[in-house]
XYZ file of C-alpha atoms in Angstrom:
570
model
C -0.019 0.100 0.116
C 2.805 2.595 0.801
C 4.126 2.252 -2.915
C 0.643 2.821 -4.061
C 0.288 5.913 -1.980
C 3.625 7.169 -2.953
C 2.577 7.170 -6.581
C -0.823 8.427 -6.065
C 1.204 11.566 -4.404
C 3.630 11.848 -7.117
C 0.743 11.863 -9.889
C -0.689 14.452 -7.759
C 2.564 16.604 -7.407
C 2.871 19.990 -9.358
C 5.321 22.951 -9.532
C 2.738 25.113 -8.426
C -0.843 25.273 -7.575
C -3.581 28.145 -8.373
C -6.874 28.141 -5.790
C -9.272 30.117 -8.256
C -9.638 31.000 -11.818
C -11.096 34.479 -11.810
C -9.449 37.567 -12.896
C -6.184 37.277 -10.452
C -6.213 33.189 -10.506
C -6.221 33.645 -14.556
C -3.078 35.818 -14.095
C -1.508 33.588 -11.966
C -1.877 30.526 -14.124
C -0.779 32.396 -17.025
C 2.583 33.911 -15.667
C 3.407 30.600 -13.707
C 2.812 28.094 -16.642
C 4.712 30.896 -19.104
C 7.518 30.500 -16.845
C 7.764 26.681 -17.380
C 5.674 25.769 -13.983
C 3.433 22.439 -14.028
C 0.435 24.448 -12.510
C -2.495 22.887 -11.055
C -5.632 25.305 -11.039
C -8.288 24.376 -8.906
C -11.762 26.127 -9.485
C -14.647 25.029 -6.940
C -17.295 25.569 -9.765
C -18.154 24.415 -13.219
C -16.045 24.731 -16.287
C -16.850 27.449 -18.734
C -15.085 27.543 -22.021
C -14.692 30.602 -24.107
C -17.635 31.127 -26.684
C -19.420 27.462 -26.510
C -20.509 27.891 -22.929
C -22.143 31.401 -23.300
C -25.503 29.957 -23.865
C -27.517 33.323 -24.032
C -24.821 35.875 -25.635
C -26.658 35.657 -28.786
C -30.287 35.818 -27.855
C -32.537 38.156 -28.891
C -34.867 39.567 -26.175
C -37.907 37.769 -27.646
C -36.058 34.137 -27.513
C -35.941 34.279 -23.627
C -39.063 32.597 -22.146
C -39.658 35.218 -19.492
C -38.281 38.394 -21.821
C -34.996 38.092 -19.624
C -36.681 38.772 -16.618
C -36.514 36.840 -13.556
C -39.516 34.602 -12.298
C -40.931 35.447 -9.023
C -39.937 31.920 -7.566
C -36.201 32.877 -8.574
C -36.655 36.155 -6.670
C -37.963 34.622 -3.886
C -35.659 32.073 -3.701
C -32.657 34.189 -3.851
C -33.318 37.467 -2.235
C -29.599 38.360 -1.978
C -28.373 37.796 -5.260
C -31.366 39.305 -7.096
C -30.319 42.633 -5.614
C -27.357 42.436 -8.019
C -27.696 44.624 -11.033
C -26.371 42.058 -13.548
C -28.553 39.205 -12.243
C -31.384 38.416 -14.862
C -32.564 35.480 -16.995
C -29.768 35.829 -19.292
C -27.274 35.641 -16.791
C -28.570 33.572 -13.908
C -26.167 30.736 -15.046
C -22.990 32.737 -13.653
C -24.204 33.459 -10.017
C -24.148 31.753 -6.754
C -27.560 31.136 -6.047
C -28.337 32.226 -2.070
C -28.691 28.578 -1.041
C -25.595 27.104 -2.771
C -23.250 28.668 -0.407
C -24.628 29.735 2.695
C -22.997 32.411 5.029
C -23.812 34.114 8.220
C -24.623 37.510 8.253
C -23.415 39.220 11.574
C -24.451 42.300 9.957
C -26.173 42.617 6.714
C -23.874 41.862 3.791
C -24.934 40.983 0.152
C -22.006 38.638 -0.881
C -22.337 38.508 -4.885
C -20.094 35.562 -6.136
C -19.557 33.512 -9.255
C -18.301 29.935 -9.032
C -17.241 28.643 -12.402
C -14.288 28.859 -14.604
C -13.262 32.537 -15.023
C -15.182 33.457 -11.876
C -16.687 36.942 -11.851
C -14.347 37.920 -14.756
C -17.197 37.027 -17.061
C -19.733 39.545 -15.187
C -17.297 42.250 -14.114
C -17.999 45.788 -15.132
C -14.727 46.206 -16.374
C -13.381 49.595 -15.208
C -9.868 49.563 -14.771
C -7.871 52.716 -13.346
C -4.151 52.696 -11.788
C -3.735 53.541 -8.604
C -1.213 56.381 -7.713
C 1.076 57.517 -4.855
C -1.857 59.455 -2.953
C -3.640 55.840 -2.810
C -0.610 53.915 -1.652
C 0.427 56.374 0.934
C -3.178 57.020 1.988
C -2.807 54.977 5.007
C 0.659 56.250 6.076
C -0.773 59.722 6.076
C -3.775 59.311 8.131
C -3.073 56.671 10.446
C -5.644 54.460 9.566
C -4.786 50.812 8.422
C -0.798 49.974 8.015
C 1.573 51.285 5.731
C 1.453 49.842 2.206
C 4.873 48.122 1.768
C 4.923 49.218 -2.115
C 4.268 52.482 -3.785
C 3.560 53.061 -7.402
C 6.631 52.940 -8.886
C 7.038 49.245 -7.659
C 3.966 48.554 -9.339
C 3.628 50.837 -12.533
C 5.728 48.579 -14.989
C 3.532 45.733 -14.062
C 0.400 47.727 -14.647
C 2.066 48.346 -18.265
C 2.464 44.406 -18.767
C -1.055 43.442 -17.817
C -2.717 46.408 -19.640
C -0.688 45.417 -23.059
C -2.041 41.796 -22.526
C -5.706 42.467 -21.130
C -6.222 45.635 -23.756
C -7.239 48.817 -21.521
C -9.197 51.717 -23.514
C -8.550 54.966 -22.078
C -7.034 58.818 -23.203
C -3.689 60.058 -21.752
C -5.198 62.708 -19.329
C -1.929 63.709 -17.430
C -3.414 63.343 -13.782
C -1.101 63.013 -10.829
C -4.375 61.200 -9.090
C -4.847 58.861 -11.839
C -1.743 57.612 -13.756
C -1.725 57.126 -17.385
C -1.542 53.796 -18.974
C -0.967 51.711 -21.900
C -4.229 52.777 -23.596
C -6.400 51.704 -26.948
C -8.384 54.424 -28.255
C -10.994 55.801 -26.029
C -14.614 55.436 -26.084
C -16.311 58.786 -27.623
C -18.226 61.225 -25.519
C -21.996 62.358 -26.431
C -22.184 66.138 -26.524
C -23.660 66.860 -23.121
C -21.299 64.698 -21.635
C -18.587 67.078 -23.502
C -20.617 70.349 -21.922
C -20.294 68.720 -18.264
C -16.477 68.074 -18.976
C -16.012 71.742 -20.256
C -18.250 73.432 -17.596
C -16.367 71.308 -14.772
C -12.687 72.363 -16.472
C -13.667 75.941 -16.300
C -15.165 76.047 -12.571
C -12.564 73.769 -10.852
C -8.684 73.626 -11.101
C -8.845 70.400 -9.005
C -11.815 68.433 -10.717
C -11.620 66.532 -13.931
C -14.268 64.683 -15.952
C -12.331 62.178 -17.981
C -13.345 59.400 -20.200
C -13.483 56.196 -18.366
C -10.758 53.466 -18.577
C -11.919 50.270 -19.450
C -10.837 46.785 -20.459
C -12.360 46.813 -23.973
C -10.517 46.157 -27.448
C -11.438 49.493 -29.308
C -8.527 48.679 -31.606
C -6.873 45.174 -31.095
C -3.258 44.942 -31.573
C -1.408 41.421 -32.277
C -1.281 40.364 -29.097
C -4.789 40.528 -28.776
C -5.378 38.386 -31.772
C -2.957 35.956 -30.810
C -5.505 35.484 -27.885
C -8.165 34.663 -30.613
C -10.024 38.014 -29.082
C -11.635 40.462 -31.754
C -12.982 44.121 -31.432
C -15.222 45.099 -29.015
C -18.576 45.207 -30.744
C -20.463 47.596 -28.172
C -23.516 45.120 -27.729
C -23.514 46.181 -23.819
C -24.491 42.634 -23.112
C -21.139 41.631 -21.676
C -22.020 40.068 -18.263
C -23.874 36.965 -20.559
C -19.950 36.241 -21.685
C -18.419 37.934 -24.960
C -18.165 35.737 -28.125
C -15.890 37.940 -29.690
C -13.392 38.310 -26.607
C -13.926 41.959 -26.806
C -13.433 42.373 -22.778
C -11.084 40.766 -20.946
C -12.029 37.532 -19.122
C -9.929 34.829 -17.589
C -11.986 32.776 -20.193
C -11.245 34.495 -23.387
C -7.297 35.675 -22.464
C -5.604 34.260 -19.475
C -6.900 30.167 -18.985
C -6.325 29.689 -22.519
C -3.040 31.276 -22.899
C -1.874 28.694 -20.236
C -3.432 25.894 -21.352
C -1.421 26.324 -24.834
C 1.604 25.938 -22.830
C 0.857 22.322 -22.110
C 1.766 23.204 -18.670
C -1.575 23.887 -16.981
C -3.883 21.494 -15.483
C -7.594 22.790 -14.848
C -9.544 21.196 -12.140
C -13.015 22.556 -11.914
C -15.618 21.049 -9.266
C -12.996 21.517 -6.782
C -13.763 23.036 -3.542
C -10.640 23.748 -1.654
C -10.786 22.761 2.022
C -7.541 23.983 3.475
C -4.011 24.693 2.496
C -1.627 21.859 3.943
C 0.969 22.916 6.400
C 4.107 20.691 7.254
C 5.109 21.365 10.535
C 8.637 19.631 9.989
C 9.501 21.286 6.580
C 7.994 24.790 7.953
C 6.165 25.186 4.751
C 3.056 24.639 3.101
C 3.170 21.506 1.082
C -0.450 21.039 -0.915
C -4.277 21.548 -1.100
C -6.854 19.704 0.597
C -9.385 19.457 -2.106
C -13.308 18.172 -1.621
C -14.786 17.180 -4.903
C -17.946 18.780 -5.622
C -19.451 15.948 -7.396
C -18.385 13.319 -4.997
C -17.688 14.890 -1.696
C -14.388 12.852 -1.320
C -11.402 14.574 0.134
C -8.282 14.573 -2.167
C -4.910 16.242 -1.483
C -2.723 17.806 -4.131
C 1.053 19.018 -3.581
C 3.299 21.605 -4.992
C 6.166 23.839 -3.968
C 4.356 27.104 -4.217
C 0.709 28.161 -3.843
C -1.226 31.027 -5.188
C -4.337 31.680 -3.029
C -7.017 33.706 -5.450
C -10.324 32.364 -4.493
C -11.498 36.218 -4.190
C -11.295 38.222 -0.907
C -13.656 36.434 1.401
C -13.107 33.279 0.064
C -9.397 33.512 0.384
C -9.958 34.532 4.081
C -12.000 31.667 4.572
C -9.437 29.116 3.329
C -6.527 30.507 5.509
C -8.927 30.425 8.520
C -9.818 27.009 8.097
C -6.348 25.993 7.389
C -5.403 25.200 11.272
C -2.484 23.094 12.416
C -0.416 22.748 15.592
C 1.474 25.714 14.634
C -1.045 27.871 13.325
C -4.205 27.266 15.211
C -5.891 30.152 14.098
C -5.123 29.953 10.363
C -2.401 29.733 8.322
C 0.097 32.214 8.650
C -2.097 34.150 11.262
C 0.904 34.850 13.962
C -0.232 38.800 14.040
C -3.868 37.646 14.800
C -5.388 40.123 12.119
C -6.407 37.416 9.760
C -10.025 38.217 8.753
C -9.504 41.752 9.818
C -9.557 45.173 8.755
C -11.919 44.258 5.783
C -13.158 47.184 3.405
C -15.298 47.932 0.566
C -16.754 50.636 -1.781
C -19.272 52.719 -0.702
C -21.935 52.803 -3.558
C -24.760 54.196 -1.589
C -25.174 57.567 -3.039
C -25.994 58.972 -6.619
C -27.575 61.849 -8.273
C -29.736 62.594 -11.267
C -30.948 65.517 -13.528
C -31.895 66.590 -16.622
C -30.778 69.274 -19.179
C -32.745 71.207 -21.841
C -29.559 72.113 -24.167
C -28.340 70.373 -27.279
C -31.942 69.371 -28.429
C -30.748 69.127 -31.988
C -28.717 66.175 -31.130
C -28.888 62.393 -29.657
C -26.957 59.400 -29.195
C -26.608 56.912 -31.628
C -25.634 52.783 -30.664
C -24.511 51.841 -27.578
C -21.080 52.116 -25.331
C -20.054 49.820 -22.612
C -18.034 52.564 -20.892
C -18.844 56.399 -19.521
C -17.240 59.179 -18.244
C -15.252 59.013 -14.795
C -14.673 62.032 -12.077
C -11.419 61.021 -10.373
C -11.080 61.767 -6.560
C -10.498 65.331 -5.942
C -11.310 65.242 -1.689
C -8.139 65.102 0.783
C -5.905 64.406 -1.853
C -3.169 67.178 -1.081
C -4.420 67.619 2.541
C -7.021 66.850 4.945
C -10.020 69.113 4.081
C -13.060 67.822 4.829
C -14.622 66.270 8.152
C -14.022 62.651 6.876
C -11.019 60.805 5.568
C -9.877 59.578 2.635
C -12.433 60.661 -0.695
C -14.487 59.329 -3.581
C -14.629 58.941 -7.243
C -17.782 59.248 -9.509
C -19.094 57.703 -12.557
C -21.093 60.164 -14.978
C -23.491 59.707 -17.853
C -26.064 61.632 -20.257
C -28.560 60.362 -22.797
C -31.444 61.527 -24.382
C -34.655 60.748 -23.045
C -37.312 58.837 -25.405
C -40.721 57.481 -25.180
C -42.025 55.235 -27.719
C -45.891 54.547 -28.358
C -46.269 50.682 -28.485
C -50.097 50.666 -28.637
C -50.134 50.063 -32.609
C -49.589 46.927 -34.408
C -47.640 46.094 -37.456
C -46.108 49.014 -39.461
C -47.116 51.736 -37.273
C -45.628 50.048 -34.004
C -42.301 49.424 -36.123
C -42.358 53.219 -36.961
C -43.136 54.417 -33.414
C -40.369 51.894 -32.167
C -37.985 53.245 -34.588
C -38.690 57.071 -34.569
C -39.410 57.495 -30.846
C -40.364 60.473 -29.308
C -37.462 62.537 -27.960
C -37.601 64.737 -24.631
C -34.615 66.322 -22.805
C -31.487 64.787 -21.717
C -31.087 62.690 -18.602
C -27.952 62.873 -16.286
C -26.736 60.822 -13.675
C -23.752 60.181 -11.443
C -22.889 57.255 -8.837
C -20.295 57.407 -6.128
C -17.516 54.871 -5.292
C -15.967 55.683 -2.142
C -13.134 54.569 -0.139
C -14.059 52.820 3.271
C -11.577 52.706 5.970
C -10.204 49.487 7.161
C -11.262 48.765 10.840
C -10.729 46.034 13.096
C -14.397 45.992 13.701
C -15.135 44.933 10.281
C -14.102 41.291 10.270
C -14.581 37.779 8.868
C -14.531 34.605 11.285
C -15.573 30.899 10.885
C -19.138 29.979 12.335
C -18.095 27.707 14.960
C -21.511 25.390 14.398
C -22.873 25.862 10.988
C -21.321 24.199 7.980
C -21.795 24.642 4.276
C -22.873 21.730 1.791
C -19.100 20.386 1.690
C -18.915 20.335 5.595
C -16.611 23.492 5.678
C -17.501 26.250 8.354
C -19.569 28.812 7.268
C -18.225 32.259 6.930
C -19.391 34.844 9.502
C -19.203 38.147 8.244
C -19.390 41.212 10.199
C -19.209 44.435 8.175
C -21.162 47.811 8.174
C -20.760 51.446 7.271
C -19.620 53.829 9.697
C -20.083 57.674 10.448
C -17.351 58.527 7.780
C -19.013 56.824 5.151
C -22.105 58.806 6.153
C -20.372 62.080 6.334
C -18.574 61.235 2.661
C -22.261 60.344 1.351
C -23.675 63.798 2.188
C -20.214 65.774 0.751
C -20.848 63.831 -2.641
C -24.195 64.866 -2.644
C -23.321 68.590 -2.073
C -20.493 68.745 -4.245
C -21.986 66.667 -7.200
C -25.161 69.168 -6.950
C -22.806 72.150 -6.926
C -21.156 70.636 -10.099
C -24.765 69.701 -11.963
C -26.031 73.027 -11.242
C -22.866 74.789 -12.345
C -23.490 72.842 -15.679
C -26.960 74.216 -15.934
C -28.748 70.898 -15.093
C -32.253 70.717 -13.724
C -34.700 69.011 -11.424
C -31.119 67.737 -9.700
C -32.173 64.795 -7.163
C -29.715 62.968 -4.750
C -30.476 59.729 -3.583
C -29.001 57.475 -0.693
C -29.720 53.656 -1.222
C -28.804 52.879 2.630
C -28.039 49.266 0.790
C -26.046 46.940 2.894
C -22.452 46.440 1.823
C -21.679 43.774 -0.607
C -23.307 45.089 -3.734
C -20.378 47.154 -4.629
C -18.597 43.510 -5.303
C -15.100 44.934 -4.285
C -14.521 43.640 -1.047
C -10.715 43.871 -0.145
C -8.562 43.053 3.142
C -8.272 40.506 5.558
C -4.800 39.192 4.372
C -3.330 42.443 3.969
C -0.191 43.618 2.844
C 2.415 45.552 5.165
C 6.409 45.920 6.402
C 5.815 44.525 10.075
C 4.771 40.824 10.119
C 3.113 41.817 13.750
C 0.406 44.101 11.889
C 0.222 42.483 8.551
C -0.217 38.870 6.624
C 1.791 39.279 3.760
C 5.141 40.984 2.644
C 5.988 43.444 -0.481
C 5.552 40.548 -2.675
C 2.202 39.126 -1.655
C 3.980 36.394 0.351
C 2.730 35.421 3.928
C 5.337 36.596 6.085
C 5.442 33.117 8.266
C 4.904 30.710 5.234
C 6.953 31.881 2.310
C 5.784 29.647 -0.361
C 1.963 31.011 -0.293
C 1.040 33.978 -2.124
C -2.223 35.964 -1.972
C -2.810 38.352 -4.692
C -6.439 38.775 -5.051
C -8.498 41.215 -3.252
C -7.695 39.612 0.281
C -4.282 40.932 -0.028
C -5.427 44.866 -0.145
C -4.115 47.226 2.595
C -6.722 49.900 1.373
C -9.335 50.353 -1.084
C -8.646 53.495 -2.872
C -11.495 55.184 -4.868
C -10.411 53.004 -7.965
C -11.779 49.608 -9.417
C -9.314 47.274 -7.979
C -9.254 44.642 -10.697
C -6.503 46.206 -12.584
C -4.252 46.426 -9.327
C -5.276 42.728 -8.515
C -3.678 41.753 -12.287
C -0.599 43.871 -11.514
C -0.034 42.389 -8.284
C -0.505 38.933 -9.466
C 2.060 39.115 -12.290
C 4.707 40.664 -9.803
C 4.228 38.386 -7.359
C 4.374 35.375 -10.030
C 7.755 36.581 -11.411
C 9.064 36.996 -7.967
C 8.061 33.645 -6.757
C 9.571 31.602 -9.980
C 13.013 33.590 -9.190
C 12.730 32.829 -5.698
C 11.903 29.085 -5.858
C 14.940 28.622 -8.657
C 17.337 29.738 -5.939
C 15.536 27.834 -3.377
C 14.350 30.747 -1.403
C 10.479 29.400 -1.256
């Protein structure tokens, strides 16, 4: 029997294991296989292959049984996921239903997940901004969280590296708060958006309205054609999966690229239970996996492990990875694992109307919109709240069709709707402060369907967030008024955290092992061959969308890990 066990272990041994196949996991797979490592990619959900597994991507509205609306019974059975803007009949197959992976809401939290190869990279909003030193230096300036162990100069070349491969559209704006990148041509403005940009520029020296930066191929380059991807068609049904590969996803880009090396083994239906720690060797040796179909436990082994299960699940895996050496979770000598979790505050919005430019309207669709970078508390603390917020902005022509007719009359009405004035709108994306009171823990009694402890989530807004919402409403109202917009209405949804789908922290980076989990290479201080490069690793959240930073951190960490492995340092 011992010989059989040795043979089985050899068959299950790889150079590297990647846990998760979403945005950061896909990049880890691409980089590690590209550097010659035999890499096992573990995904808890089913396989989803580019093009062939996008069942609704070419469906017309009338081809959906319920006209692309959710059935009432689906809504009632899924009160959490039904709150997500991207969850509808055409995308149901890509979202985790409420009963599939239960969790404990110590405080209200809407956890939005996608368990399949590609993870949430299939359904993400594709906004990709770089961070600046104002973001990396934030914690050191105001004393909340801990100082980042890196600065913009450390990650800038890796931003460029991933931007060129993923394909990012944008404009060279020359802003210190939002560094320029390696951009494909930007999306176009409409006349009212341009009007707003000009009015803001004339009134404020520190406020800017720019075209958003997004992971869309407006002008594919040779590297994108090599991936089998084509130009974005502006269909704006991206969350169904794009058969053109017009936007970046693991499914259309990094996972197939890794597969072409012949070095990747992709194993879907693999629910990671924990990371195995060898007390004698003082290192992690592998991963325990529960087969989602058979419920049988299996072990896989590797020299290095990349944990990319998405922020909350990466915390869950580490918390559940206990041993005599680490009774409170793998690498948790500091006791901060699962703590200092933060997110983005999307509660606030503003809308209005504009009576100008009535001789113009929009034509076609656009999977992107203008963006207002952070302008509060940048150079100094100037408000009664810490940090700041960014904002989206868009404008469109109001229209109304008479749908009472049939045949030619109905067709004519639909093709030539009655046009009203312009509507304008903005949403806030505020930076929340990582606090010890915002934490994750394992429930001591409740288990999920695989016998793994359920995750207890205790995360909430605070007074700083409320003050930020108020300031956003005041400042955007002033800016809308300056642009001549009317019927201005502000809103605060008071929604629970979670619907931003930007949870970060719990396994944060830092300089001191006493106050952080990871070093500047995203490497566990206490377990040198384990790397965490998804949202769990973030020390603070900034106001920018985080996915581009996950990509860059992953590519950087993989480069370091392989070099260190060859030197025998991990």
